[in-house]
C-alpha atoms as one frame of an Amber mdcrd trajectory, in Angstrom:
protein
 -16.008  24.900  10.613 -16.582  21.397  11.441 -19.857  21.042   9.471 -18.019
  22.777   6.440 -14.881  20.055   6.765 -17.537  17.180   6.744 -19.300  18.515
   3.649 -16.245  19.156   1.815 -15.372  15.454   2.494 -19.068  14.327   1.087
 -18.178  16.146  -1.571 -14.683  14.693  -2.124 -16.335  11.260  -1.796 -19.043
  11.812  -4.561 -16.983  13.045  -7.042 -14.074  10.136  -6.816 -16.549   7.852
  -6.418 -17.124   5.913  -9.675 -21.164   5.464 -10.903 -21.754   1.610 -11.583
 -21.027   0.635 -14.874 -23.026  -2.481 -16.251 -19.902  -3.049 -18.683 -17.339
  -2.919 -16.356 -14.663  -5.314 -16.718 -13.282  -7.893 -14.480  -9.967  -6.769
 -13.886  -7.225  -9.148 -14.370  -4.787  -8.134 -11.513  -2.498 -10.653 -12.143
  -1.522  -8.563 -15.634   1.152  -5.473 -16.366  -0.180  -1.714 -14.911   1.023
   1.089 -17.562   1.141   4.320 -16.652   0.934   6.546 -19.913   1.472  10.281
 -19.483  -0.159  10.913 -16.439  -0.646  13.474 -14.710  -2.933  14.323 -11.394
  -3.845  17.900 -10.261  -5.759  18.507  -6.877  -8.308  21.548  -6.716  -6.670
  24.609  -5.122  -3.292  23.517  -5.307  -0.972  25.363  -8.062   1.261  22.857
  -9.255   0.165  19.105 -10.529   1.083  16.240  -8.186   1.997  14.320 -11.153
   3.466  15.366 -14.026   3.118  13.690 -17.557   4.112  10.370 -15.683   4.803
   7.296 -17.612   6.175   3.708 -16.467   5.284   0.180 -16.027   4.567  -1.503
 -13.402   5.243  -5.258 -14.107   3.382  -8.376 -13.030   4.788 -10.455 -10.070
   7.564  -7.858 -10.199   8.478  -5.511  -6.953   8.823  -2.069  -7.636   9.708
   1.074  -5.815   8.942   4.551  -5.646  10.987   7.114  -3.636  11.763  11.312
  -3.697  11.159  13.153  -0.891   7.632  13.612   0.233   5.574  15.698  -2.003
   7.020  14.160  -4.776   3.974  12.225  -5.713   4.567   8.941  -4.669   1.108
   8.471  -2.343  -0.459   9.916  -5.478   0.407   7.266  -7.438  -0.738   4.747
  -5.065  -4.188   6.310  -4.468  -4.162   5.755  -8.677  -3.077   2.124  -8.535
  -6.007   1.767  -6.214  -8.646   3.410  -8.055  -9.194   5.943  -5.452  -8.827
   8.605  -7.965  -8.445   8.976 -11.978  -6.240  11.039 -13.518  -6.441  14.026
 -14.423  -4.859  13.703 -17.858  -3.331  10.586 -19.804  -4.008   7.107 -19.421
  -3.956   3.762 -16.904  -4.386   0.360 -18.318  -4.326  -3.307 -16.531  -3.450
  -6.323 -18.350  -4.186  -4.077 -21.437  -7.599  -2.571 -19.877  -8.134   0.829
 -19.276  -8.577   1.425 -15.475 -11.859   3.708 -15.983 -13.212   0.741 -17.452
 -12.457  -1.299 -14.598 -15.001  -3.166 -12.052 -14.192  -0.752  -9.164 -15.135
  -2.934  -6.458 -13.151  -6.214  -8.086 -10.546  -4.189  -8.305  -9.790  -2.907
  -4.851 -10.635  -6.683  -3.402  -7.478  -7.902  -5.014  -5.109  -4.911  -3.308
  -4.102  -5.082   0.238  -2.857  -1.169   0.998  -0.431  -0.753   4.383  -0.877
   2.987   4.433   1.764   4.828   6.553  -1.073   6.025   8.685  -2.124   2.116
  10.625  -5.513   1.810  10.954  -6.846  -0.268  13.980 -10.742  -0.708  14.904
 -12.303  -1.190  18.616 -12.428  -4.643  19.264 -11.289  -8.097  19.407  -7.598
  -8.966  17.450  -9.176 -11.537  15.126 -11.651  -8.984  13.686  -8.546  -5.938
  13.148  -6.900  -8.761  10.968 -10.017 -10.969   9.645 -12.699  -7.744   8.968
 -15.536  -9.360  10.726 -15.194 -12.441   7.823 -18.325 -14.584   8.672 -15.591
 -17.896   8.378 -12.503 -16.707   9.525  -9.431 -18.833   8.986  -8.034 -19.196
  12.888  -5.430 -20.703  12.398  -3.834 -18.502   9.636  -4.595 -15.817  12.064
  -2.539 -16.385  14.776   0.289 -17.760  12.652   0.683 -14.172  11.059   0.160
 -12.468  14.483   3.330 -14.885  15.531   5.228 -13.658  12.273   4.628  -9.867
  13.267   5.811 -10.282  16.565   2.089  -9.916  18.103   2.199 -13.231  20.021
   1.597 -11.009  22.827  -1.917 -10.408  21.912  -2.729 -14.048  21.255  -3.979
 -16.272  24.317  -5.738 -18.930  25.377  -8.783 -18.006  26.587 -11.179 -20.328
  25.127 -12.213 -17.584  23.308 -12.458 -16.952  19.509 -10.485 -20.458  19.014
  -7.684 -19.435  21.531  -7.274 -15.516  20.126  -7.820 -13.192  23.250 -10.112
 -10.818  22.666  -8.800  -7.621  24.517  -9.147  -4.679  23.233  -7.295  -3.785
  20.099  -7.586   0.127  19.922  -5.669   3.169  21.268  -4.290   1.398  24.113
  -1.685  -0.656  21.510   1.656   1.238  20.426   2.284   2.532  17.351   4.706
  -0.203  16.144   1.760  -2.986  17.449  -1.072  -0.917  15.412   1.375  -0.951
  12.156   2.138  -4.360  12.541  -1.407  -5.615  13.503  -2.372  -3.586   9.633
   0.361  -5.859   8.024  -0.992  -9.151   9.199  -4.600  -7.690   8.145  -3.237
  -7.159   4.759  -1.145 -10.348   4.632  -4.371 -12.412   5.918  -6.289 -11.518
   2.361  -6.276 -13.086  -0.940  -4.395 -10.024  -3.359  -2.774  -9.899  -6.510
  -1.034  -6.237  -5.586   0.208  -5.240  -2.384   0.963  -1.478  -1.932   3.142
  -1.006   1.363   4.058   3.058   1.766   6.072   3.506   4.226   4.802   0.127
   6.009   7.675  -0.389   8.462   8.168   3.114   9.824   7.492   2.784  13.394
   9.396  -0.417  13.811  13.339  -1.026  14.954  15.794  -2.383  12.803  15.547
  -5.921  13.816  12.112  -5.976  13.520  11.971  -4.031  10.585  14.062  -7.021
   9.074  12.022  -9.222   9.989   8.825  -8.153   8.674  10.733  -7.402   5.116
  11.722 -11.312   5.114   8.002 -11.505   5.385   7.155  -9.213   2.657  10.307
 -10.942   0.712   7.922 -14.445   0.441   5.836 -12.786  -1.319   8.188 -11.468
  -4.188   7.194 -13.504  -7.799   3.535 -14.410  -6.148   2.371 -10.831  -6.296
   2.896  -7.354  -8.020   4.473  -5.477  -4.996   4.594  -1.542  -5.045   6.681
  -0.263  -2.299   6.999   3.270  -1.422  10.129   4.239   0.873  12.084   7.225
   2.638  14.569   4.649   4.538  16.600   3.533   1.004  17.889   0.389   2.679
  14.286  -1.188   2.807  14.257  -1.246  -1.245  17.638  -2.598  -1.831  15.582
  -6.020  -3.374  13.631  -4.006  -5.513  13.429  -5.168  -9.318  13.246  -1.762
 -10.758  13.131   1.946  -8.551  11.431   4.842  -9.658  12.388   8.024  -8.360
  10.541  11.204  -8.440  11.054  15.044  -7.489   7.897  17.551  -7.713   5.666
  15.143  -9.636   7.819  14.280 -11.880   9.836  10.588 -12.939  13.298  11.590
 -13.211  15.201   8.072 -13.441  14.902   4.458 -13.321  16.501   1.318 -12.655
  18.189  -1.229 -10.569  19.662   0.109  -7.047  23.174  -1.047  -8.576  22.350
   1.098 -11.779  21.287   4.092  -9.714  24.367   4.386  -7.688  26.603   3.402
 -10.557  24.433   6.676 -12.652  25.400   8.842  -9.498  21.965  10.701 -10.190
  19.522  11.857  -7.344  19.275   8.516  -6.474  22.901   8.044  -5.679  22.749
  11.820  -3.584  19.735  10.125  -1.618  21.798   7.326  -0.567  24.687   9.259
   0.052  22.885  11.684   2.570  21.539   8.890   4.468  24.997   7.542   4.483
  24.017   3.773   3.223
């Protein structure tokens, strides 16, 4: 069974990865994504996870996605990423057509917090700088200050001052998210995808993190996807969706005011 899983993931892997193309474009990340009629279908599984989808994504803008989970929001990030194509219709950047795309350009300029944190064996500084051969110390342990992580920062003479303990499975689940923001924070992107990137935190840090996702509103194209409503309130334009399908848009003001699923949403989680 095990040796079955891990070929069906080699598998997976081959066929979404994309074969090198000496014509790829340079993406230009800092441009408009359109989504034009798309729709995404996963082997086995009867119904498509997106359904004739289409929507812009501005530049610089913040926009969010929310339905309740199956509704195809993590789809649409895994497209925004290039981690899969559709399986009908079209993506374009800046005007580009995403198959055409340098892959690997691409997913440099993205920083992803996935609701699932990721956190490697070893020191702090290399969860948040990747093992970067010049790392930037001092930005480091300014962002693990910001995320509340001071805690993990000492002065040990060590990695210019950042303690190197251990930075695996013995950290909570609210450290582990946080210590995946400040990774993602600590790169150079042009689109940040956070899904679901403060669910293991309290309210008051919660805020705090989301006035440190707020600096970056106007700088970079922010897609935010979100069960807890009161996290998007500063969205520019919200997207809902319901089995794969986009079924309204517009300004949290203009959503409540439509009294639409949107406005049902809110009023079930009694915002």
């Amino acid at each position: 069974g095990s040796l079955q899983l891990y070929r069906n993931l080699q598998q997976e892997l081959a066929d979404n990865t994309r074969i090198h193309n000496p014509d790829a474009v340079a993406p230009d990340t800092t441009g408009d994504i359109e989504f034009s009629n798309v729709s995404v279908s996963y082997p086995g599984e009867e119904r498509d996870a997106l359904q004739h989808v289409s929507f812009t994504v501005p530049a610089r803008k913040t926009i969010a996605l929310v339905g309740p989970s199956g509704s195809g929001k993590s789809t649409i990030a895994n497209l925004l990423t290039g981690l899969i194509n559709p399986s009908e219709g079209e993506m374009k950047l800046a005007g580009t057509p995403y198959l055409s795309l340098d892959s690997d350009l691409l997913k440099s300029k993205i920083a992803y917090v996935t609701q699932e944190s990721v956190v490697f064996r070893g020191s702090v500084l290399k969860n948040v700088t990747m093992w970067e051969q010049d790392p930037n110390f001092g930005r480091t342990e300014q962002l693990l200050g910001r995320v509340d992580l001071k805690h993990l920062v000492g002065r040990t003479g060590e990695e210019n001052g950042l303690d190197v303990r251990s930075a695996g499975t013995d950290i909570s689940g609210g450290e582990r998210q946080r210590l995946s923001i400040a990774r993602e924070l600590y790169r150079q992107f042009d689109l940040l995808i956070l899904d679901e990137a403060t669910s293991a935190l309290d309210s008051e840090l919660e805020t705090r993190i989301d006035e440190l996702f707020q600096e970056v509103k106007g700088k970079a194209t922010v897609v935010v996807i979100a069960h807890r409503l009161s996290t998007i309130r500063n969205a520019d334009v919200i997207h809902v969706l319901d089995t794969g399908q986009l079924v309204e848009s517009g300004s949290y003001d203009e959503l409540i005011d439509n009294g639409g699923p949107f406005a049902k949403m809110i009023d079930s989680q009694a915002l």
